[in-house]
Coordinates of C-alpha atoms and ligand atoms in Angstrom, one line a residue:
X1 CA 236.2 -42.8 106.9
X2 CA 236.7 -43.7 103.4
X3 CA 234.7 -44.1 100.3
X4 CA 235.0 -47.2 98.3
X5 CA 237.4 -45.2 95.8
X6 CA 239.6 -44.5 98.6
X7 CA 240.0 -47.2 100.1
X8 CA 244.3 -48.0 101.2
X9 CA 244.9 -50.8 99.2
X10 CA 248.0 -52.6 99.7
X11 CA 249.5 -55.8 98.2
X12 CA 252.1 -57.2 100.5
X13 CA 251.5 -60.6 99.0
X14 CA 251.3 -59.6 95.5
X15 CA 254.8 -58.4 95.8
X16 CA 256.4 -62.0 97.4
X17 CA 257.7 -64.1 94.1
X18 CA 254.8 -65.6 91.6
X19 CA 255.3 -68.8 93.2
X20 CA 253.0 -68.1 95.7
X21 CA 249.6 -67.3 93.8
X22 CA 248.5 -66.9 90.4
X23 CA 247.1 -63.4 89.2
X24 CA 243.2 -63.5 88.5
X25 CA 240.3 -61.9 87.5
X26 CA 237.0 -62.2 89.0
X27 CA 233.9 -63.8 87.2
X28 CA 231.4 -61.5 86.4
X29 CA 228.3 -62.4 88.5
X30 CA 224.5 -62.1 87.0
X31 CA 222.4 -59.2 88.5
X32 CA 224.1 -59.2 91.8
X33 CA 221.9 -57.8 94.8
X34 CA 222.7 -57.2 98.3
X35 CA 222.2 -59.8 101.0
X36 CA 223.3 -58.6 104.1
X37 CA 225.7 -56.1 104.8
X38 CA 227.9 -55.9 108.2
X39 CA 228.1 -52.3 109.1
X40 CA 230.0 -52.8 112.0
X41 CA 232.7 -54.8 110.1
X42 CA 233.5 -51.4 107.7
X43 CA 235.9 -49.8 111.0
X44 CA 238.2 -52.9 110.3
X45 CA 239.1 -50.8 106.9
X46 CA 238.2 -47.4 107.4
X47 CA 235.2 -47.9 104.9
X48 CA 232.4 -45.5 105.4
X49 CA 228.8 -47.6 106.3
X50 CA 227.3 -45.2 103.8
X51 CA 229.0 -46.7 101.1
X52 CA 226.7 -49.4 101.2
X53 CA 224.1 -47.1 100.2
X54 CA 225.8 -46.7 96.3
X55 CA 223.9 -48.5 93.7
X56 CA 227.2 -49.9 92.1
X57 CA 228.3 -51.3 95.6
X58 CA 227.4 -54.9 94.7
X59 CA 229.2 -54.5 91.5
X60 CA 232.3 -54.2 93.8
X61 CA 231.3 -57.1 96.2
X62 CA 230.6 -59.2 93.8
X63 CA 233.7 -58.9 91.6
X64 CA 232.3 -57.1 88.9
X65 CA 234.3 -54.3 89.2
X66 CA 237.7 -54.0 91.1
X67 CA 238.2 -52.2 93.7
X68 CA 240.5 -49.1 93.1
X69 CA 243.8 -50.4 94.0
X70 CA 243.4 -53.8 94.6
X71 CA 245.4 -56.7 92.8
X72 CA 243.2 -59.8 92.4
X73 CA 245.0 -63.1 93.1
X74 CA 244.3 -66.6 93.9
X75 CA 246.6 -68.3 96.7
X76 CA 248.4 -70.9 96.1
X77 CA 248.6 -73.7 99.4
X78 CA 248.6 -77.6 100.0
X79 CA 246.6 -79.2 102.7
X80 CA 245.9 -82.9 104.6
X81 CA 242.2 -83.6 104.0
X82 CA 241.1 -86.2 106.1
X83 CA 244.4 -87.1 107.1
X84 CA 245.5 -87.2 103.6
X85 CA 248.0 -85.2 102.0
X86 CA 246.6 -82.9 98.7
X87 CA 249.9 -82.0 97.3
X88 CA 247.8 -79.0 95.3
X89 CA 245.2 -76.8 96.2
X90 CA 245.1 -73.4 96.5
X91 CA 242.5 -70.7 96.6
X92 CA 239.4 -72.7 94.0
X93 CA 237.0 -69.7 94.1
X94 CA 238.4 -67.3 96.8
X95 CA 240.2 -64.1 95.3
X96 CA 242.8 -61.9 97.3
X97 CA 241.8 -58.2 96.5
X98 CA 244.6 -57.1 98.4
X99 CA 245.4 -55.7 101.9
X100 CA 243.5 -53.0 103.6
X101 CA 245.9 -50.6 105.8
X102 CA 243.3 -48.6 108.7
X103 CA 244.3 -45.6 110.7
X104 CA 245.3 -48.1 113.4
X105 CA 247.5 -49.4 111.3
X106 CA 246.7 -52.6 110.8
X107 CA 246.1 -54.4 107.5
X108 CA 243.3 -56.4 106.8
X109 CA 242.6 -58.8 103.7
X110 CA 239.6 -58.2 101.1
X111 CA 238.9 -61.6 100.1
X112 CA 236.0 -62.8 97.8
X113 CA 234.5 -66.0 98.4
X114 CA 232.7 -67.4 95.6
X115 CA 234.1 -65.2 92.9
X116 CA 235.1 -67.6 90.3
X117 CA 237.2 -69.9 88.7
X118 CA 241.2 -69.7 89.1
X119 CA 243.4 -72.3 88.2
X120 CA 243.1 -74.2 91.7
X121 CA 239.5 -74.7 90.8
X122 CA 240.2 -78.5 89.9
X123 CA 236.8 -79.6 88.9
X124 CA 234.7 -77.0 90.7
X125 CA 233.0 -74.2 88.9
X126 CA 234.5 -71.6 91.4
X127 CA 231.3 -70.6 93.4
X128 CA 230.1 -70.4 96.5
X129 CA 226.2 -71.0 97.3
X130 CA 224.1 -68.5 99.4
X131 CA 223.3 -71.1 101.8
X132 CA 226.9 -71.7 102.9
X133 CA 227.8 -67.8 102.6
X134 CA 225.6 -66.9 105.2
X135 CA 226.5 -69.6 107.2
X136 CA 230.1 -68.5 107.5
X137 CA 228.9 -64.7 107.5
X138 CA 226.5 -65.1 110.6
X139 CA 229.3 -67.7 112.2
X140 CA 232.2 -65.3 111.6
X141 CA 230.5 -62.4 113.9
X142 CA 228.7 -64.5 116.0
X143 CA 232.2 -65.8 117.0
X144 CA 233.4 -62.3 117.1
X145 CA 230.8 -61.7 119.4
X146 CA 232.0 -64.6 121.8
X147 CA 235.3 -63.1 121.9
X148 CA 237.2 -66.2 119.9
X149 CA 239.6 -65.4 117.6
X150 CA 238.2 -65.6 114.1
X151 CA 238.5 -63.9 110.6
X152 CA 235.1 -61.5 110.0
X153 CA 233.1 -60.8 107.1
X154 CA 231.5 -57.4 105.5
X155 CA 229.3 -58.7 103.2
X156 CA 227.0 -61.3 100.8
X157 CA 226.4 -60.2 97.9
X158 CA 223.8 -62.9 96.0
X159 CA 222.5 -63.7 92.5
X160 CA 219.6 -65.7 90.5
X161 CA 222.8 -67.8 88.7
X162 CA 222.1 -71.0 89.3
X163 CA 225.2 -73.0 90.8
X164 CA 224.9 -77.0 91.2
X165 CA 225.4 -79.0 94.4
X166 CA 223.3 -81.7 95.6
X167 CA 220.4 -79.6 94.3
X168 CA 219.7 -76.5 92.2
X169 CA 221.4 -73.6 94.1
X170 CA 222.4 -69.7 93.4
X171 CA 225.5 -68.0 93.5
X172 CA 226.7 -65.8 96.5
X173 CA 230.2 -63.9 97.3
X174 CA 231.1 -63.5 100.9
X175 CA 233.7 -61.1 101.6
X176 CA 235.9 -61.6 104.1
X177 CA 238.5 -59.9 105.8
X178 CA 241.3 -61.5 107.9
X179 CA 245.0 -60.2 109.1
X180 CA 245.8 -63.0 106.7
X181 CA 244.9 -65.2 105.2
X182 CA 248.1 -67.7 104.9
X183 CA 247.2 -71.0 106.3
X184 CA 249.2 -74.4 107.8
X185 CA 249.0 -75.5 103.9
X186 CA 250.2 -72.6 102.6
X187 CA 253.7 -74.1 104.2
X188 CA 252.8 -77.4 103.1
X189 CA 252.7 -76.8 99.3
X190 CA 256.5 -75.7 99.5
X191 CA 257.8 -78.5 101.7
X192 CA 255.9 -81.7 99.4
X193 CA 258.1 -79.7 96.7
X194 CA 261.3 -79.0 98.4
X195 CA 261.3 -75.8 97.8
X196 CA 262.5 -74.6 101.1
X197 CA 263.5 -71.0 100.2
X198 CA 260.1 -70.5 99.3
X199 CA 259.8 -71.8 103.3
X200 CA 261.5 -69.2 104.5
X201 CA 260.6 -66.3 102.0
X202 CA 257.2 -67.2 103.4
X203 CA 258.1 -67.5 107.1
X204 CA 260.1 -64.2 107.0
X205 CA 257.1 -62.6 105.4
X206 CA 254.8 -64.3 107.7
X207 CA 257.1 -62.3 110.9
X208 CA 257.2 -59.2 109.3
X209 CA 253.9 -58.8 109.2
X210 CA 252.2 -60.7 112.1
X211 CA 255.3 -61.5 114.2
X212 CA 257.4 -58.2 114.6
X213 CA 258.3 -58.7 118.3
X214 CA 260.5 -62.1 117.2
X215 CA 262.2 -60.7 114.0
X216 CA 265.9 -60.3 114.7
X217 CA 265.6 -63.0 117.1
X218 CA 268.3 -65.9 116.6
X219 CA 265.7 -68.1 117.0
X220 CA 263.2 -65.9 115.3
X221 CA 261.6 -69.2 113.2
X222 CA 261.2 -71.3 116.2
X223 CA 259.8 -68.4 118.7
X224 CA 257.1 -67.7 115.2
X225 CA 256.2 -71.6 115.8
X226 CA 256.1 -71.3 119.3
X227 CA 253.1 -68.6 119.1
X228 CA 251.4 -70.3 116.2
X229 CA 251.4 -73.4 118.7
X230 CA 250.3 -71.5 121.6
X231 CA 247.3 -69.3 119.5
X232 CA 245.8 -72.3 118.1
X233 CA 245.8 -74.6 121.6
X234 CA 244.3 -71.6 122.8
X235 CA 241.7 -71.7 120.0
X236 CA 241.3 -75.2 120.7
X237 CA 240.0 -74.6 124.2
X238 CA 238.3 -72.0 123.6
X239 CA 235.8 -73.9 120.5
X240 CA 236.0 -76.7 123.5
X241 CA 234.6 -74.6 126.0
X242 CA 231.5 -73.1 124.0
X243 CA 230.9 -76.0 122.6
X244 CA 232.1 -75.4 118.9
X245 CA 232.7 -78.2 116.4
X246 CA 234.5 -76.6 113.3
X247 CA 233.4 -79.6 111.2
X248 CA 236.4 -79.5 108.3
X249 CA 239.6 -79.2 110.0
X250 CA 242.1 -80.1 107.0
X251 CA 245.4 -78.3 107.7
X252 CA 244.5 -75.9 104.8
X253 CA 241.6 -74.3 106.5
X254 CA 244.0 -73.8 109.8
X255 CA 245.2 -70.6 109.8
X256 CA 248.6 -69.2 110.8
X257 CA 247.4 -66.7 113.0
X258 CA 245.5 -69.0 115.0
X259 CA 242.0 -67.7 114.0
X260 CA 238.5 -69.6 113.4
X261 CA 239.0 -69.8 109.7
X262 CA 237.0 -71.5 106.6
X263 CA 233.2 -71.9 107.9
X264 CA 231.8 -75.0 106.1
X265 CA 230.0 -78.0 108.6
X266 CA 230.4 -75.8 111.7
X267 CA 228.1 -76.7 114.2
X268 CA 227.5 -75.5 118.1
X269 CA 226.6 -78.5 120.0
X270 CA 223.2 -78.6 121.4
X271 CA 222.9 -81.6 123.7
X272 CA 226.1 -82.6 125.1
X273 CA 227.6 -84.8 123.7
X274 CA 231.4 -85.5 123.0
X275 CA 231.5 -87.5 120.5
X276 CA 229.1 -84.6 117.8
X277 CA 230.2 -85.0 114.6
X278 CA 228.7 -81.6 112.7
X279 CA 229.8 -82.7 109.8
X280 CA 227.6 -85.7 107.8
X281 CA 230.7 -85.7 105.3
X282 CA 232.5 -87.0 108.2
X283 CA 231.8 -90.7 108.1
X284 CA 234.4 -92.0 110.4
X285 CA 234.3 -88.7 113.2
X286 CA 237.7 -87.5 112.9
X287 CA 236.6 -84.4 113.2
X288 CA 234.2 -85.5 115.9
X289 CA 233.7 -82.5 119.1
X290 CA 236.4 -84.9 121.0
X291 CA 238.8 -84.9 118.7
X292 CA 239.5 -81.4 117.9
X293 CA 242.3 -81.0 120.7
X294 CA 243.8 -83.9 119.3
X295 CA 243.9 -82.8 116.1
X296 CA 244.4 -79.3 116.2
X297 CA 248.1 -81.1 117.5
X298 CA 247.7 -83.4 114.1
X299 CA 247.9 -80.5 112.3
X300 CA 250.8 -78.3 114.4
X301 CA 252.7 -81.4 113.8
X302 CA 252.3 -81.2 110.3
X303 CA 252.8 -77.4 110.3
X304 CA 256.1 -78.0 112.0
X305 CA 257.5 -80.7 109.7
X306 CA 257.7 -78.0 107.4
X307 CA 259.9 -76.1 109.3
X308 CA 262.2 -78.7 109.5
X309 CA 264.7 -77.0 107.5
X310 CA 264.7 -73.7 110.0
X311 CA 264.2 -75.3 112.9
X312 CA 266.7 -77.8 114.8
X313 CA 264.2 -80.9 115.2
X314 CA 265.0 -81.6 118.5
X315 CA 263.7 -77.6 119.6
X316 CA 260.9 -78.4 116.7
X317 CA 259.5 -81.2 119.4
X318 CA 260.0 -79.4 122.8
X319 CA 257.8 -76.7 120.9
X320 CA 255.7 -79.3 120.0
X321 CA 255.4 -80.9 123.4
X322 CA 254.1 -77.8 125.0
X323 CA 250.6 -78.0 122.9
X324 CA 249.0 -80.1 125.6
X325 CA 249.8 -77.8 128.6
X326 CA 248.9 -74.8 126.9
X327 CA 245.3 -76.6 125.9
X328 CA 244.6 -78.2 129.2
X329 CA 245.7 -75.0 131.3
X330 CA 243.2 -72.8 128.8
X331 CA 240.5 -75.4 128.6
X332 CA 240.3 -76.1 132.8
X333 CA 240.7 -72.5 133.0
X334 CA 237.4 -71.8 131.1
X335 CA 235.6 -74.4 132.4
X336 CA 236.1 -73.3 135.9
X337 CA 234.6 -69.7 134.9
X338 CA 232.2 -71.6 133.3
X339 CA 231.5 -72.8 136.7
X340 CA 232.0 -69.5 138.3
X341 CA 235.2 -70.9 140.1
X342 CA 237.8 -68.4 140.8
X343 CA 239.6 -70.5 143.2
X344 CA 239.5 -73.7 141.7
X345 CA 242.2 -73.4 139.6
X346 CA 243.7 -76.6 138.0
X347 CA 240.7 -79.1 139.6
X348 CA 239.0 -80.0 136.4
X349 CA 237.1 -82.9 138.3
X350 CA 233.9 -80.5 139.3
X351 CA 233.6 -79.8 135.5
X352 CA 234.2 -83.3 134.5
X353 CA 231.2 -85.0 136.8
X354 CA 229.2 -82.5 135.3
X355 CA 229.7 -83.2 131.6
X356 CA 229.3 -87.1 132.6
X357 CA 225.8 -86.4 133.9
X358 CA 225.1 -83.7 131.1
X359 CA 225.9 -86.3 128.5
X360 CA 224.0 -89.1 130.1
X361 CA 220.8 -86.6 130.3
X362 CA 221.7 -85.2 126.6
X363 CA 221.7 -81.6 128.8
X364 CA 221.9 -79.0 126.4
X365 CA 225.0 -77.2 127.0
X366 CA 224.5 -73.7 126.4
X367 CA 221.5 -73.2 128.6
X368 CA 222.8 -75.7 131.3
X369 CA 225.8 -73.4 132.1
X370 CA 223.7 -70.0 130.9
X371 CA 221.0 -71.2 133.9
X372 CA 223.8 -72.5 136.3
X373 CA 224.4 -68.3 137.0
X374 CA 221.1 -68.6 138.8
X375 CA 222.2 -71.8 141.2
X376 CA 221.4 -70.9 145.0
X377 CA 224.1 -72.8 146.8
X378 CA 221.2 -72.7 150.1
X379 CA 221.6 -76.4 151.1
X380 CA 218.0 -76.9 151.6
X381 CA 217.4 -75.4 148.0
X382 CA 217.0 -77.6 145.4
X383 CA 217.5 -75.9 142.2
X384 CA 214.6 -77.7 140.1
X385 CA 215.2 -75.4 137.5
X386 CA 218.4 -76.9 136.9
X387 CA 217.7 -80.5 138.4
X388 CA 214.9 -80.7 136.1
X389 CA 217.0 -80.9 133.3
X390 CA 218.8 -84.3 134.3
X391 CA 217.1 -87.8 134.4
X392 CA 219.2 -89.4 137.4
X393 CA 217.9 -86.5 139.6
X394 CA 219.5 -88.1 142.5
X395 CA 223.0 -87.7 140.6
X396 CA 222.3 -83.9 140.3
X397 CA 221.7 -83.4 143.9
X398 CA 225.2 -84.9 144.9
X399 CA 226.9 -83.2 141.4
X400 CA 224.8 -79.9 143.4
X401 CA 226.5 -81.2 146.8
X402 CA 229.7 -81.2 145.6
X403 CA 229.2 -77.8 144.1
X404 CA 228.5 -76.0 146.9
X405 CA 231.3 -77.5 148.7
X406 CA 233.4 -75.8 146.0
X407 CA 231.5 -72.5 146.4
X408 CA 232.2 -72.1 150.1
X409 CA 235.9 -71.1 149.0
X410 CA 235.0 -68.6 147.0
X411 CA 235.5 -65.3 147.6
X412 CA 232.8 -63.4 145.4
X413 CA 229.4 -62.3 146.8
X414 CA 226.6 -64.7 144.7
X415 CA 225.5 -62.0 142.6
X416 CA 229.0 -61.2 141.4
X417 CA 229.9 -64.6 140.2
X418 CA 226.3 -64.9 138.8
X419 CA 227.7 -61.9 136.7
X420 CA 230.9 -62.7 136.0
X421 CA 229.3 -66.2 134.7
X422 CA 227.0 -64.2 132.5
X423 CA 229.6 -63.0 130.9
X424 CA 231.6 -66.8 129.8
X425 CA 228.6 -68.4 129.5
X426 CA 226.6 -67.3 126.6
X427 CA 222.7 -67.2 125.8
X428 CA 222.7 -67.0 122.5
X429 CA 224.8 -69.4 119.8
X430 CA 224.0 -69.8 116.4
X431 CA 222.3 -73.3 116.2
X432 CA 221.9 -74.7 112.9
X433 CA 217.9 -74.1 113.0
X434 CA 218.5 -70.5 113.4
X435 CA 220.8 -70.2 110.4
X436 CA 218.3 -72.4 109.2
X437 CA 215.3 -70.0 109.1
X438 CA 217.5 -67.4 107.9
X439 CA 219.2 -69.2 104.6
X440 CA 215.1 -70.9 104.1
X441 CA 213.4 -67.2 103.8
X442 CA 216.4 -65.6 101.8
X443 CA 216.2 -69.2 99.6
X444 CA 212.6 -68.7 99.3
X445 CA 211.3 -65.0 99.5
X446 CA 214.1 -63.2 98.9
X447 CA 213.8 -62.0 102.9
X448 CA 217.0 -61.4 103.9
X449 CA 215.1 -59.9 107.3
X450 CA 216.5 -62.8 109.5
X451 CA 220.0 -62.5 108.3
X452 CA 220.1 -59.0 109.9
X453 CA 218.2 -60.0 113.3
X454 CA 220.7 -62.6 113.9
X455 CA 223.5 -60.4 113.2
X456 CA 222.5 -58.3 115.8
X457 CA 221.6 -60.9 118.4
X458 CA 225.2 -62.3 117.8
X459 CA 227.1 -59.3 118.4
X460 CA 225.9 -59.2 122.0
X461 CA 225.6 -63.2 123.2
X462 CA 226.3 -62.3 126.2
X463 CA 223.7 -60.5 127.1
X464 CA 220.1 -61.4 128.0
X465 CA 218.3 -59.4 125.1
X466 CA 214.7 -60.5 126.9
X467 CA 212.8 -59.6 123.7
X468 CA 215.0 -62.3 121.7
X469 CA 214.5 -65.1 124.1
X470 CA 213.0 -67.5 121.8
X471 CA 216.5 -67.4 120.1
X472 CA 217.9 -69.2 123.2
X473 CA 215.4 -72.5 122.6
X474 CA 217.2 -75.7 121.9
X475 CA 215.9 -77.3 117.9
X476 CA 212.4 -77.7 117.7
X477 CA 211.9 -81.1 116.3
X478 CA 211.2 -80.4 112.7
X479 CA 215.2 -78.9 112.5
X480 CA 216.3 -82.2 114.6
X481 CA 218.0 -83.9 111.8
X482 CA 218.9 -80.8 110.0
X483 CA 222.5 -82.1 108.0
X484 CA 225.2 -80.3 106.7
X485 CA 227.8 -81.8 104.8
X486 CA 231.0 -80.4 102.7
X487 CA 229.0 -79.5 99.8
X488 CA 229.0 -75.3 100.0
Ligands
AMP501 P1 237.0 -76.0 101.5 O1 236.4 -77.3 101.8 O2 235.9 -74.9 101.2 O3 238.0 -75.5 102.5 O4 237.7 -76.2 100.1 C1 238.8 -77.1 99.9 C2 239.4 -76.8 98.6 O5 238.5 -76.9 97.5 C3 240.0 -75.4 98.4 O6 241.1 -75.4 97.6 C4 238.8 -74.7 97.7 O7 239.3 -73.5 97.0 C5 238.3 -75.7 96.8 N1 236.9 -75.6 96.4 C6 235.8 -75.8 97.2 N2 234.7 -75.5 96.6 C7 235.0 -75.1 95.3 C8 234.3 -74.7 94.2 N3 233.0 -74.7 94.1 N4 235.0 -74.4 93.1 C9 236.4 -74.4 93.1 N5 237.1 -74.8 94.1 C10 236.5 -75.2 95.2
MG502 MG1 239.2 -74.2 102.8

């Protein structure tokens, strides 16, 4: 394990051609003080956890000083907001330290979030607040901890600066580390300017690095779509299934590798309900629960158009076509573990009656299918525990009915599906009251205490953790109309 001085910096990106980023220098940020830091996040880059310890380690995570090694740069990328194409945007206040090569050989981007201005700022002043840096730095592992692809994050660094949003905020830097951190727009920028050699310097540098099992292919662009199709209708599914709204999915905060990527308006849906827009930017819903699917294709389609000049279109839209297979295989799949069905495999209509009756009884969705491990499929048993939870108890009885129908072909002993269920259904998500009480005591007191609980309880959702319970409760009703909009 390595000290901060010895850390393997490399700067694959900082070698492509200077059209892809502009060099730049971190802001210098007041009296920076440690947040929260993610020891388990240092084997990613071979950093030693007692490096944490050093006095001048916020100097380094906050961008005060650089990093031996690294080569600070802003990317360069386009994006559809909204459905709307931004012809330029590019990394505002994120900096690329460089890439982080571990004994396992894989490379991992140092990114600051929050680190100043670059010349994609436009009119923002380049920071991030500490409200929306622990939001994305609890989200990132909390994902992790689900076992959904995602980038991570090492650290938040904070300071007394004062940073302007709706209200008075301060400053924070989040560090972040990804494989990569090119996204959908990052292709975008080069198509809007017909710059298609920059297309394909990218996409070859894309494969090199993330790809190597298709370079040397003949069809090495269209097999590099084919994954980036299949990853992110897998992500899809997956965000479906645990009940994940991202809030902000513009195709610049997609990223190539099919990862969870850009925590703004996240939200985990409490009651169920398909049409949960996390977001209270998001006047018309387009990035409402129900739509995601949909537009994660919206924003492949997009993706693809850029490739237009590597890819023969007609092999551009077979690729294409396959996005809904791949979602709806993944998505049934999960739902019927969700269920604890083995031997169900492409019946979604079990699931399906179930999410009608959970949405008419606003069922919460995480404890529904965390309790539904303890169903006794005895037929004169009635379940209250679960029934309770449903105001057309009647309905529940014959959803229960049908349930146990579907149990009888399954092969597992009760207790081993109640395991295995355990283990896809989780007890603990990070609801917005949690983060909540974490970003209100740092805000306040300076109490960064919650930050670290959570952390922990994230890392393991899966499992009961008895003394935590209370992190399991649905809102209380003070945290019922809690909002969260773009502004971060
Ligand atoms: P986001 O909504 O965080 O994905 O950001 C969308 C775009 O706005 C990206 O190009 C960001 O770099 C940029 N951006 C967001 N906030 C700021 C800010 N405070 N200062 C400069 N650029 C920003
Ligand atoms: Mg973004």
């Amino acid at each position: 394990m390595n000290t901060l001085a010895q850390l393997n910096f490399d700067n694959t990106f900082a070698r492509l051609p200077e059209h892809f980023y502009s060099r730049v220098h971190p802001m210098p940020l007041p009296h920076p003080y440690l947040v929260s830091f993610n020891n388990e996040a240092t084997d990613l880059i071979d950093l030693n956890s007692a490096e944490a310890q050093r006095e001048d380690f916020v100097e380094y995570f906050s961008g005060n000083r650089l990093l031996p090694g690294s080569s600070p740069l802003a990317m360069l990328y386009a994006g559809h907001q909204f459905g709307h194409f931004v012809p330029q945007l590019g990394d505002g206040r994120a900096i690329l330290l460089g890439e982080i090569k571990n004994k396992a050989g894989e490379y991992w981007d140092v990114q600051l979030k929050g680190a100043g201005i670059t010349p994609y700022s436009r009119r923002g002043d380049g920071r991030a607040v500490l409200r929306s840096s622990i939001r994305e730095y609890l989200c990132s592992e909390a994902m992790h901890g689900l076992g959904i692809p995602t980038t991570r994050s090492l650290c938040v660094v904070g300071s007394d600066a004062r940073v302007y949003r709706e209200t008075t905020e301060t400053a924070a830097v989040l560090t972040r580390l990804s494989p990569s951190h090119v996204r959908f727009g990052s292709f975008e920028v080069f198509y809007y300017r017909r710059q298609y050699t920059q297309i394909s310097a990218l996409a070859d540098y894309v494969i090199a690095r993330h790809f190597p099992e298709v370079t040397n292919a003949a069809d090495q662009y269209l097999q590099f779509l084919n994954t980036v199709i299949t990853r992110t209708a897998k992500l899809m599914a997956q965000w479906q299934a645990v009940g994940f709204a991202h809030g902000v999915m513009n195709t610049d905060n997609m990223s190539i590798l099919g990862l969870t990527f850009d925590y703004g308006p996240f939200g985990f849906m409490e009651s169920y309900n398909p049409k949960y827009v996390c977001n209270h930017s998001d006047e018309s819903g387009r990035y409402a629960f129900d739509q995601q699917p949909e537009i994660g294709y919206w924003n492949l389609s997009a993706l693809a158009e850029t490739l237009t000049p590597l890819i023969p279109e007609a092999d551009l839209q077979y690729a294409l076509g396959n996005y809904s297979t791949i979602f709806n295989d993944t998505y049934i799949t999960l739902m019927n573990q969700k269920l604890g069905l083995a031997q169900n495999n492409q019946d979604f209509s079990l699931a399906w009656s179930l999410l009608k009756l959970m949405r008419t009884s606003q069922v919460d969705y995480t404890n529904f299918f965390r309790a539904l491990s303890n169903f006794n499929a005895a037929p004169d048993e009635q379940n209250d525990q679960l029934r309770d939870q449903f105001i057309d108890r009647e309905a529940f009885d014959r959803w229960a009915n049908e349930y146990r129908q579907h149990l009888k072909n399954e092969t597992a002993s009760s207790q081993a599906r109640s395991t295995q269920m355990n283990k896809i259904n989780p007890k603990y998500v990070l609801r917005n009251y949690l983060a909540q009480v974490a970003i209100e005591k740092a805000q306040q007191d300076r109490d960064f205490s919650e930050i670290d609980i959570l952390l922990k309880l994230l890392r393991k959702p899966f499992d009961e953790q008895p003394d935590m319970a209370k992190y399991a409760a649905p809102a209380p009703d003070w945290a019922q109309h809690i909002e969260v909009s773009c502004s971060s």
